[in-house]
PDB file of C-alpha atoms in Angstrom:
ATOM      1  CA  UNK A 126    -196.174 261.846 -50.287  1.00 55.00           C
ATOM      2  CA  UNK A 127    -195.082 265.529 -50.065  1.00 57.00           C
ATOM      3  CA  UNK A 128    -197.452 268.071 -51.183  1.00 58.00           C
ATOM      4  CA  UNK A 129    -195.731 270.452 -53.371  1.00 60.00           C
ATOM      5  CA  UNK A 130    -196.389 273.745 -55.088  1.00 58.00           C
ATOM      6  CA  UNK A 131    -199.431 273.202 -57.242  1.00 63.00           C
ATOM      7  CA  UNK A 132    -200.360 276.091 -59.376  1.00 58.00           C
ATOM      8  CA  UNK A 133    -204.139 276.852 -59.420  1.00 51.00           C
ATOM      9  CA  UNK A 134    -203.782 280.301 -60.979  1.00 51.00           C
ATOM     10  CA  UNK A 135    -205.588 280.404 -64.536  1.00 50.00           C
ATOM     11  CA  UNK A 136    -203.561 283.275 -65.590  1.00 52.00           C
ATOM     12  CA  UNK A 137    -200.113 284.268 -64.528  1.00 52.00           C
ATOM     13  CA  UNK A 138    -197.668 286.707 -65.901  1.00 57.00           C
ATOM     14  CA  UNK A 139    -194.783 284.945 -67.551  1.00 52.00           C
ATOM     15  CA  UNK A 140    -191.390 285.325 -65.459  1.00 84.00           C
ATOM     16  CA  UNK A 141    -188.116 285.002 -67.117  1.00 95.00           C
ATOM     17  CA  UNK A 142    -185.311 283.511 -65.143  1.00 95.00           C
ATOM     18  CA  UNK A 143    -181.742 282.450 -65.779  1.00 95.00           C
ATOM     19  CA  UNK A 144    -182.662 278.819 -63.982  1.00 97.00           C
ATOM     20  CA  UNK A 145    -181.361 277.292 -67.451  1.00 98.00           C
ATOM     21  CA  UNK A 146    -177.717 278.418 -66.405  1.00 98.00           C
ATOM     22  CA  UNK A 147    -178.036 276.949 -62.954  1.00 97.00           C
ATOM     23  CA  UNK A 148    -179.619 273.405 -64.098  1.00 98.00           C
ATOM     24  CA  UNK A 149    -177.258 273.078 -66.924  1.00 98.00           C
ATOM     25  CA  UNK A 150    -174.396 273.608 -64.562  1.00 96.00           C
ATOM     26  CA  UNK A 151    -175.147 270.784 -62.485  1.00 95.00           C
ATOM     27  CA  UNK A 152    -172.296 268.169 -62.979  1.00 91.00           C
ATOM     28  CA  UNK A 153    -174.081 265.166 -62.514  1.00 91.00           C
ATOM     29  CA  UNK A 154    -177.788 264.863 -63.684  1.00 92.00           C
ATOM     30  CA  UNK A 155    -178.500 261.959 -61.244  1.00 92.00           C
ATOM     31  CA  UNK A 156    -178.561 264.691 -58.604  1.00 92.00           C
ATOM     32  CA  UNK A 157    -181.726 265.786 -60.170  1.00 96.00           C
ATOM     33  CA  UNK A 158    -183.095 262.481 -60.251  1.00 95.00           C
ATOM     34  CA  UNK A 159    -182.044 261.599 -56.531  1.00 93.00           C
ATOM     35  CA  UNK A 160    -183.741 265.046 -55.398  1.00 94.00           C
ATOM     36  CA  UNK A 161    -187.099 264.354 -57.321  1.00 97.00           C
ATOM     37  CA  UNK A 162    -186.971 260.811 -56.057  1.00 96.00           C
ATOM     38  CA  UNK A 163    -186.561 262.110 -52.488  1.00 94.00           C
ATOM     39  CA  UNK A 164    -189.579 264.148 -52.803  1.00 95.00           C
ATOM     40  CA  UNK A 165    -191.576 261.526 -54.436  1.00 96.00           C
ATOM     41  CA  UNK A 166    -190.960 259.114 -51.419  1.00 94.00           C
ATOM     42  CA  UNK A 167    -191.983 261.920 -49.119  1.00 93.00           C
ATOM     43  CA  UNK A 168    -188.577 262.561 -47.309  1.00 90.00           C
ATOM     44  CA  UNK A 169    -188.688 266.043 -47.772  1.00 80.00           C
ATOM     45  CA  UNK A 170    -185.926 268.974 -47.727  1.00 82.00           C
ATOM     46  CA  UNK A 171    -184.535 267.883 -44.397  1.00 84.00           C
ATOM     47  CA  UNK A 172    -183.586 264.616 -45.723  1.00 85.00           C
ATOM     48  CA  UNK A 173    -182.274 265.993 -48.941  1.00 85.00           C
ATOM     49  CA  UNK A 174    -179.996 268.480 -47.264  1.00 82.00           C
ATOM     50  CA  UNK A 175    -178.643 266.038 -44.797  1.00 82.00           C
ATOM     51  CA  UNK A 176    -178.227 262.952 -47.001  1.00 78.00           C
ATOM     52  CA  UNK A 177    -177.591 264.485 -50.454  1.00 75.00           C
ATOM     53  CA  UNK A 178    -176.230 267.971 -50.125  1.00 76.00           C
ATOM     54  CA  UNK A 179    -174.352 268.036 -46.473  1.00 76.00           C
ATOM     55  CA  UNK A 180    -172.744 264.523 -47.472  1.00 77.00           C
ATOM     56  CA  UNK A 181    -171.832 266.125 -50.849  1.00 78.00           C
ATOM     57  CA  UNK A 182    -172.164 262.695 -52.635  1.00 79.00           C
ATOM     58  CA  UNK A 183    -171.820 264.286 -55.911  1.00 82.00           C
ATOM     59  CA  UNK A 184    -168.668 266.215 -55.071  1.00 82.00           C
ATOM     60  CA  UNK A 185    -170.042 269.686 -55.586  1.00 84.00           C
ATOM     61  CA  UNK A 186    -167.219 271.921 -53.888  1.00 81.00           C
ATOM     62  CA  UNK A 187    -169.058 274.660 -52.108  1.00 84.00           C
ATOM     63  CA  UNK A 188    -172.276 274.697 -50.003  1.00 82.00           C
ATOM     64  CA  UNK A 189    -173.379 277.870 -51.818  1.00 88.00           C
ATOM     65  CA  UNK A 190    -173.206 275.905 -55.151  1.00 88.00           C
ATOM     66  CA  UNK A 191    -175.287 272.967 -53.738  1.00 86.00           C
ATOM     67  CA  UNK A 192    -177.822 275.487 -52.082  1.00 87.00           C
ATOM     68  CA  UNK A 193    -178.133 277.100 -55.472  1.00 92.00           C
ATOM     69  CA  UNK A 194    -178.746 273.762 -57.379  1.00 93.00           C
ATOM     70  CA  UNK A 195    -181.541 272.541 -54.935  1.00 92.00           C
ATOM     71  CA  UNK A 196    -183.285 275.769 -55.296  1.00 93.00           C
ATOM     72  CA  UNK A 197    -183.343 275.687 -58.915  1.00 96.00           C
ATOM     73  CA  UNK A 198    -184.444 272.139 -58.942  1.00 96.00           C
ATOM     74  CA  UNK A 199    -187.099 272.896 -56.696  1.00 95.00           C
ATOM     75  CA  UNK A 200    -188.323 275.885 -58.950  1.00 95.00           C
ATOM     76  CA  UNK A 201    -188.062 273.894 -62.191  1.00 97.00           C
ATOM     77  CA  UNK A 202    -189.071 270.421 -61.322  1.00 98.00           C
ATOM     78  CA  UNK A 203    -190.817 270.351 -58.164  1.00 97.00           C
ATOM     79  CA  UNK A 204    -193.793 272.435 -59.219  1.00 97.00           C
ATOM     80  CA  UNK A 205    -197.058 271.183 -60.564  1.00 98.00           C
ATOM     81  CA  UNK A 206    -200.224 272.399 -62.297  1.00 96.00           C
ATOM     82  CA  UNK A 207    -202.527 269.986 -60.708  1.00 97.00           C
ATOM     83  CA  UNK A 208    -202.454 267.027 -58.100  1.00 98.00           C
ATOM     84  CA  UNK A 209    -202.614 264.799 -61.052  1.00 98.00           C
ATOM     85  CA  UNK A 210    -199.555 266.176 -62.743  1.00 98.00           C
ATOM     86  CA  UNK A 211    -197.701 265.696 -59.302  1.00 98.00           C
ATOM     87  CA  UNK A 212    -199.019 262.149 -58.904  1.00 98.00           C
ATOM     88  CA  UNK A 213    -197.868 260.956 -62.478  1.00 99.00           C
ATOM     89  CA  UNK A 214    -194.448 262.774 -62.299  1.00 99.00           C
ATOM     90  CA  UNK A 215    -193.704 261.522 -58.843  1.00 98.00           C
ATOM     91  CA  UNK A 216    -194.491 257.863 -59.761  1.00 98.00           C
ATOM     92  CA  UNK A 217    -192.041 257.874 -62.322  1.00 98.00           C
ATOM     93  CA  UNK A 218    -189.288 258.872 -59.981  1.00 98.00           C
ATOM     94  CA  UNK A 219    -190.021 256.448 -57.471  1.00 97.00           C
ATOM     95  CA  UNK A 220    -188.579 254.182 -59.884  1.00 96.00           C
ATOM     96  CA  UNK A 221    -184.826 253.234 -60.364  1.00 92.00           C
ATOM     97  CA  UNK A 222    -184.994 252.445 -64.084  1.00 90.00           C
ATOM     98  CA  UNK A 223    -186.763 254.220 -67.084  1.00 94.00           C
ATOM     99  CA  UNK A 224    -183.486 256.352 -67.720  1.00 94.00           C
ATOM    100  CA  UNK A 225    -184.283 257.622 -71.001  1.00 95.00           C
ATOM    101  CA  UNK A 226    -187.975 258.240 -70.223  1.00 97.00           C
ATOM    102  CA  UNK A 227    -186.983 260.208 -67.343  1.00 98.00           C
ATOM    103  CA  UNK A 228    -184.929 262.524 -69.694  1.00 97.00           C
ATOM    104  CA  UNK A 229    -188.094 263.157 -71.640  1.00 98.00           C
ATOM    105  CA  UNK A 230    -190.152 263.724 -68.522  1.00 99.00           C
ATOM    106  CA  UNK A 231    -187.473 266.421 -67.265  1.00 99.00           C
ATOM    107  CA  UNK A 232    -187.481 268.141 -70.768  1.00 99.00           C
ATOM    108  CA  UNK A 233    -191.366 268.582 -70.549  1.00 99.00           C
ATOM    109  CA  UNK A 234    -191.301 269.244 -66.802  1.00 99.00           C
ATOM    110  CA  UNK A 235    -188.740 272.052 -67.580  1.00 99.00           C
ATOM    111  CA  UNK A 236    -190.999 273.624 -70.170  1.00 98.00           C
ATOM    112  CA  UNK A 237    -194.070 273.390 -68.079  1.00 97.00           C
ATOM    113  CA  UNK A 238    -192.406 275.654 -65.328  1.00 97.00           C
ATOM    114  CA  UNK A 239    -190.047 277.645 -67.140  1.00 97.00           C
ATOM    115  CA  UNK A 240    -191.156 280.165 -69.563  1.00 96.00           C
ATOM    116  CA  UNK A 241    -187.912 281.030 -71.203  1.00 98.00           C
ATOM    117  CA  UNK A 242    -186.956 277.382 -71.736  1.00 98.00           C
ATOM    118  CA  UNK A 243    -190.566 276.854 -73.190  1.00 98.00           C
ATOM    119  CA  UNK A 244    -189.916 279.793 -75.517  1.00 98.00           C
ATOM    120  CA  UNK A 245    -186.650 278.771 -76.650  1.00 99.00           C
ATOM    121  CA  UNK A 246    -187.971 275.371 -77.540  1.00 98.00           C
ATOM    122  CA  UNK A 247    -190.939 276.544 -79.497  1.00 98.00           C
ATOM    123  CA  UNK A 248    -189.570 279.806 -81.051  1.00 98.00           C
ATOM    124  CA  UNK A 249    -186.163 278.571 -82.001  1.00 98.00           C
ATOM    125  CA  UNK A 250    -185.241 274.931 -81.378  1.00 98.00           C
ATOM    126  CA  UNK A 251    -188.436 273.551 -83.091  1.00 98.00           C
ATOM    127  CA  UNK A 252    -188.191 276.002 -86.023  1.00 97.00           C
ATOM    128  CA  UNK A 253    -184.840 274.941 -86.671  1.00 98.00           C
ATOM    129  CA  UNK A 254    -186.190 271.221 -86.505  1.00 97.00           C
ATOM    130  CA  UNK A 255    -189.060 271.884 -88.839  1.00 95.00           C
ATOM    131  CA  UNK A 256    -186.820 273.738 -91.425  1.00 96.00           C
ATOM    132  CA  UNK A 257    -184.892 270.716 -91.724  1.00 95.00           C
ATOM    133  CA  UNK A 258    -181.590 272.088 -90.404  1.00 94.00           C
ATOM    134  CA  UNK A 259    -178.989 269.567 -89.152  1.00 93.00           C
ATOM    135  CA  UNK A 260    -177.074 271.791 -86.980  1.00 95.00           C
ATOM    136  CA  UNK A 261    -178.218 274.123 -83.865  1.00 97.00           C
ATOM    137  CA  UNK A 262    -176.406 277.385 -83.777  1.00 97.00           C
ATOM    138  CA  UNK A 263    -176.055 279.231 -80.756  1.00 97.00           C
ATOM    139  CA  UNK A 264    -176.588 282.617 -82.566  1.00 97.00           C
ATOM    140  CA  UNK A 265    -180.064 281.911 -83.283  1.00 98.00           C
ATOM    141  CA  UNK A 266    -181.061 281.663 -79.531  1.00 98.00           C
ATOM    142  CA  UNK A 267    -178.881 284.727 -78.425  1.00 98.00           C
ATOM    143  CA  UNK A 268    -180.797 286.573 -81.024  1.00 98.00           C
ATOM    144  CA  UNK A 269    -183.981 285.603 -79.864  1.00 98.00           C
ATOM    145  CA  UNK A 270    -183.183 286.388 -76.166  1.00 98.00           C
ATOM    146  CA  UNK A 271    -181.769 289.917 -77.353  1.00 98.00           C
ATOM    147  CA  UNK A 272    -185.137 290.637 -78.867  1.00 97.00           C
ATOM    148  CA  UNK A 273    -186.910 289.335 -75.790  1.00 97.00           C
ATOM    149  CA  UNK A 274    -184.952 291.548 -73.726  1.00 97.00           C
ATOM    150  CA  UNK A 275    -186.087 294.788 -75.628  1.00 95.00           C
ATOM    151  CA  UNK A 276    -189.615 293.810 -74.867  1.00 93.00           C
ATOM    152  CA  UNK A 277    -189.603 292.389 -71.236  1.00 92.00           C
ATOM    153  CA  UNK A 278    -188.924 294.771 -68.440  1.00 89.00           C
ATOM    154  CA  UNK A 279    -188.118 291.890 -65.938  1.00 88.00           C
ATOM    155  CA  UNK A 280    -184.892 290.940 -68.121  1.00 95.00           C
ATOM    156  CA  UNK A 281    -183.830 294.379 -69.405  1.00 93.00           C
ATOM    157  CA  UNK A 282    -180.810 294.309 -66.946  1.00 94.00           C
ATOM    158  CA  UNK A 283    -179.330 291.051 -68.577  1.00 96.00           C
ATOM    159  CA  UNK A 284    -176.033 291.768 -69.938  1.00 97.00           C
ATOM    160  CA  UNK A 285    -174.891 290.597 -73.484  1.00 97.00           C
ATOM    161  CA  UNK A 286    -172.573 287.945 -71.631  1.00 97.00           C
ATOM    162  CA  UNK A 287    -175.382 286.836 -69.452  1.00 97.00           C
ATOM    163  CA  UNK A 288    -177.594 286.149 -72.631  1.00 98.00           C
ATOM    164  CA  UNK A 289    -174.493 284.575 -74.273  1.00 98.00           C
ATOM    165  CA  UNK A 290    -174.202 282.180 -71.240  1.00 98.00           C
ATOM    166  CA  UNK A 291    -177.916 281.387 -71.114  1.00 98.00           C
ATOM    167  CA  UNK A 292    -177.955 280.541 -75.032  1.00 98.00           C
ATOM    168  CA  UNK A 293    -174.823 278.228 -74.488  1.00 98.00           C
ATOM    169  CA  UNK A 294    -176.080 276.367 -71.262  1.00 98.00           C
ATOM    170  CA  UNK A 295    -179.479 275.887 -73.038  1.00 99.00           C
ATOM    171  CA  UNK A 296    -177.579 273.896 -75.657  1.00 98.00           C
ATOM    172  CA  UNK A 297    -175.624 271.843 -73.047  1.00 97.00           C
ATOM    173  CA  UNK A 298    -178.813 271.180 -71.140  1.00 98.00           C
ATOM    174  CA  UNK A 299    -180.464 269.912 -74.256  1.00 98.00           C
ATOM    175  CA  UNK A 300    -177.329 267.682 -74.801  1.00 97.00           C
ATOM    176  CA  UNK A 301    -177.540 266.063 -71.477  1.00 96.00           C
ATOM    177  CA  UNK A 302    -181.220 265.415 -71.800  1.00 97.00           C
ATOM    178  CA  UNK A 303    -180.553 263.493 -74.942  1.00 96.00           C
ATOM    179  CA  UNK A 304    -181.908 266.074 -77.528  1.00 97.00           C
ATOM    180  CA  UNK A 305    -178.749 267.426 -79.158  1.00 97.00           C
ATOM    181  CA  UNK A 306    -175.243 265.690 -79.828  1.00 96.00           C
ATOM    182  CA  UNK A 307    -171.985 267.069 -80.767  1.00 93.00           C
ATOM    183  CA  UNK A 308    -169.289 268.832 -78.376  1.00 87.00           C
ATOM    184  CA  UNK A 309    -168.304 272.050 -80.369  1.00 86.00           C
ATOM    185  CA  UNK A 310    -171.206 271.802 -83.200  1.00 92.00           C
ATOM    186  CA  UNK A 311    -174.648 270.852 -81.880  1.00 95.00           C
ATOM    187  CA  UNK A 312    -176.663 268.623 -84.005  1.00 96.00           C
ATOM    188  CA  UNK A 313    -180.345 267.136 -83.612  1.00 96.00           C
ATOM    189  CA  UNK A 314    -180.589 263.664 -82.257  1.00 93.00           C
ATOM    190  CA  UNK A 315    -182.942 261.193 -83.796  1.00 89.00           C
ATOM    191  CA  UNK A 316    -185.515 260.923 -80.746  1.00 90.00           C
ATOM    192  CA  UNK A 317    -186.523 257.291 -80.176  1.00 87.00           C
ATOM    193  CA  UNK A 318    -189.809 257.270 -78.498  1.00 92.00           C
ATOM    194  CA  UNK A 319    -190.767 253.761 -77.637  1.00 92.00           C
ATOM    195  CA  UNK A 320    -194.299 252.556 -76.459  1.00 92.00           C
ATOM    196  CA  UNK A 321    -193.866 253.035 -72.902  1.00 93.00           C
ATOM    197  CA  UNK A 322    -192.589 256.549 -73.389  1.00 95.00           C
ATOM    198  CA  UNK A 323    -195.630 257.280 -75.660  1.00 95.00           C
ATOM    199  CA  UNK A 324    -198.050 256.157 -73.109  1.00 95.00           C
ATOM    200  CA  UNK A 325    -196.481 257.914 -70.254  1.00 97.00           C
ATOM    201  CA  UNK A 326    -196.216 261.063 -72.134  1.00 97.00           C
ATOM    202  CA  UNK A 327    -199.831 261.000 -72.996  1.00 96.00           C
ATOM    203  CA  UNK A 328    -200.641 260.625 -69.360  1.00 97.00           C
ATOM    204  CA  UNK A 329    -198.271 263.427 -68.473  1.00 98.00           C
ATOM    205  CA  UNK A 330    -199.833 265.824 -70.840  1.00 97.00           C
ATOM    206  CA  UNK A 331    -203.408 264.847 -69.843  1.00 96.00           C
ATOM    207  CA  UNK A 332    -202.289 265.441 -66.223  1.00 97.00           C
ATOM    208  CA  UNK A 333    -202.122 269.268 -66.838  1.00 96.00           C
ATOM    209  CA  UNK A 334    -205.806 269.628 -66.839  1.00 91.00           C
ATOM    210  CA  UNK A 335    -206.110 271.115 -70.272  1.00 75.00           C
ATOM    211  CA  UNK A 336    -209.688 271.397 -71.148  1.00 73.00           C
ATOM    212  CA  UNK A 337    -209.297 270.396 -74.903  1.00 82.00           C
ATOM    213  CA  UNK A 338    -209.654 266.678 -74.915  1.00 84.00           C
ATOM    214  CA  UNK A 339    -207.693 266.510 -78.241  1.00 91.00           C
ATOM    215  CA  UNK A 340    -204.181 265.310 -77.285  1.00 93.00           C
ATOM    216  CA  UNK A 341    -202.742 266.530 -80.513  1.00 93.00           C
ATOM    217  CA  UNK A 342    -203.771 270.213 -79.898  1.00 93.00           C
ATOM    218  CA  UNK A 343    -201.804 270.139 -76.444  1.00 94.00           C
ATOM    219  CA  UNK A 344    -199.379 273.111 -76.773  1.00 93.00           C
ATOM    220  CA  UNK A 345    -196.558 271.199 -75.075  1.00 96.00           C
ATOM    221  CA  UNK A 346    -196.418 268.890 -78.032  1.00 95.00           C
ATOM    222  CA  UNK A 347    -195.009 271.825 -79.943  1.00 94.00           C
ATOM    223  CA  UNK A 348    -191.630 271.158 -78.098  1.00 97.00           C
ATOM    224  CA  UNK A 349    -191.388 267.585 -79.238  1.00 97.00           C
ATOM    225  CA  UNK A 350    -189.042 267.072 -82.083  1.00 96.00           C
ATOM    226  CA  UNK A 351    -190.831 264.372 -83.366  1.00 95.00           C
ATOM    227  CA  UNK A 352    -193.297 264.223 -86.488  1.00 93.00           C
ATOM    228  CA  UNK A 353    -196.856 264.801 -85.573  1.00 92.00           C
ATOM    229  CA  UNK A 354    -198.012 262.369 -87.965  1.00 93.00           C
ATOM    230  CA  UNK A 355    -195.904 259.643 -86.767  1.00 93.00           C
ATOM    231  CA  UNK A 356    -196.980 260.552 -83.124  1.00 94.00           C
ATOM    232  CA  UNK A 357    -200.670 260.476 -84.211  1.00 92.00           C
ATOM    233  CA  UNK A 358    -200.168 256.875 -85.767  1.00 91.00           C
ATOM    234  CA  UNK A 359    -198.252 255.600 -82.730  1.00 92.00           C
ATOM    235  CA  UNK A 360    -201.009 256.697 -80.339  1.00 91.00           C
ATOM    236  CA  UNK A 361    -203.653 254.985 -82.500  1.00 89.00           C
ATOM    237  CA  UNK A 362    -201.639 251.610 -82.388  1.00 85.00           C
ATOM    238  CA  UNK A 363    -203.703 248.711 -81.240  1.00 64.00           C
ATOM    239  CA  UNK A 364    -200.810 247.745 -78.835  1.00 62.00           C
ATOM    240  CA  UNK A 365    -201.684 251.087 -76.881  1.00 73.00           C
ATOM    241  CA  UNK A 366    -205.361 250.211 -76.532  1.00 75.00           C
ATOM    242  CA  UNK A 367    -204.923 248.706 -73.095  1.00 86.00           C
ATOM    243  CA  UNK A 368    -203.900 252.134 -71.839  1.00 92.00           C
ATOM    244  CA  UNK A 369    -206.577 254.363 -72.929  1.00 92.00           C
ATOM    245  CA  UNK A 370    -209.458 254.751 -75.321  1.00 90.00           C
ATOM    246  CA  UNK A 371    -209.185 256.876 -78.536  1.00 90.00           C
ATOM    247  CA  UNK A 372    -211.826 258.788 -80.405  1.00 89.00           C
ATOM    248  CA  UNK A 373    -210.984 260.154 -83.683  1.00 87.00           C
ATOM    249  CA  UNK A 374    -212.573 262.691 -85.998  1.00 81.00           C
ATOM    250  CA  UNK A 375    -210.494 263.703 -88.921  1.00 79.00           C
ATOM    251  CA  UNK A 376    -207.072 264.669 -87.412  1.00 79.00           C
ATOM    252  CA  UNK A 377    -208.544 265.136 -83.966  1.00 87.00           C
ATOM    253  CA  UNK A 378    -207.396 262.433 -81.295  1.00 90.00           C
ATOM    254  CA  UNK A 379    -209.594 262.495 -78.342  1.00 92.00           C
ATOM    255  CA  UNK A 380    -208.064 260.278 -75.409  1.00 91.00           C
ATOM    256  CA  UNK A 381    -209.787 258.846 -72.439  1.00 91.00           C
ATOM    257  CA  UNK A 382    -207.396 257.229 -70.002  1.00 94.00           C
ATOM    258  CA  UNK A 383    -208.187 253.815 -68.430  1.00 94.00           C
ATOM    259  CA  UNK A 384    -205.894 254.098 -65.451  1.00 96.00           C
ATOM    260  CA  UNK A 385    -205.163 256.517 -62.541  1.00 97.00           C
ATOM    261  CA  UNK A 386    -202.364 258.735 -62.975  1.00 98.00           C
ATOM    262  CA  UNK A 387    -200.440 257.173 -60.100  1.00 97.00           C
ATOM    263  CA  UNK A 388    -200.925 253.661 -61.426  1.00 97.00           C
ATOM    264  CA  UNK A 389    -199.754 254.034 -64.876  1.00 97.00           C
ATOM    265  CA  UNK A 390    -196.150 253.615 -64.145  1.00 97.00           C
ATOM    266  CA  UNK A 391    -196.579 250.148 -62.509  1.00 96.00           C
ATOM    267  CA  UNK A 392    -198.897 249.090 -65.498  1.00 95.00           C
ATOM    268  CA  UNK A 393    -196.232 249.908 -67.820  1.00 94.00           C
ATOM    269  CA  UNK A 394    -193.732 247.902 -65.794  1.00 94.00           C
ATOM    270  CA  UNK A 395    -196.044 244.949 -65.926  1.00 91.00           C
ATOM    271  CA  UNK A 396    -196.545 245.073 -69.656  1.00 87.00           C
ATOM    272  CA  UNK A 397    -193.175 246.094 -70.764  1.00 78.00           C
ATOM    273  CA  UNK A 398    -190.714 244.371 -68.427  1.00 71.00           C
ATOM    274  CA  UNK A 399    -188.081 243.836 -71.115  1.00 55.00           C
ATOM    275  CA  UNK A 400    -187.971 247.353 -72.253  1.00 57.00           C
ATOM    276  CA  UNK A 401    -187.560 248.975 -68.662  1.00 58.00           C
TER     277      UNK A 401
END
């Protein structure tokens, strides 16, 4: 398995980029899955450049665009907080199935590695969701980025048109990942989290190495458009007891994993063959 970038710094200054534009512009998201799968199988960049990009199996017209897509994919998806994070993420992408689960994993992985994507999720998208809004207007996101530009020196040179494109591409990205629907007017999708997705999500979040053992206090749960009460009850279900042990105190939900991070996908496959 290739050793990719593992971020061991406890404190890093947030860096805002326009990678949302690049990733959302990829015409076929199977390209992302194929690149991650190649890394997961230890094939490396030489294989990816030769077999995926130079042969241009996805019909991307210019070499410059292909190189730009590959660079953004590596920055956003091939970067890890811990070795366990890399193991559990790569384990999923060695499989050919799990289409919906991979979309959820990509959504989380983007938020782990891209500060702007994380903030748009928590500060705008989830606020609209919690307020009971049915539609997701682009203006809410452009307004947030305008305000951010006034505060952050690294994006002060972004033009209004750049910000408008980022907001639009953000909504396109969420639609491609299955979190929004609609062509002209974007609306929230009802997120269907089956048991395999819940199990994998718990392992993925635990792999980040957060000190707090209470899974419900993981900050990345704040980007999930799903009721915390429902998630709390789902994790406690008897049907999930084979995957981890839980300890509750009030609303706290402490989770001890039973399997290694690289094993959990194979365990899920064995137990949920009809669902994957």
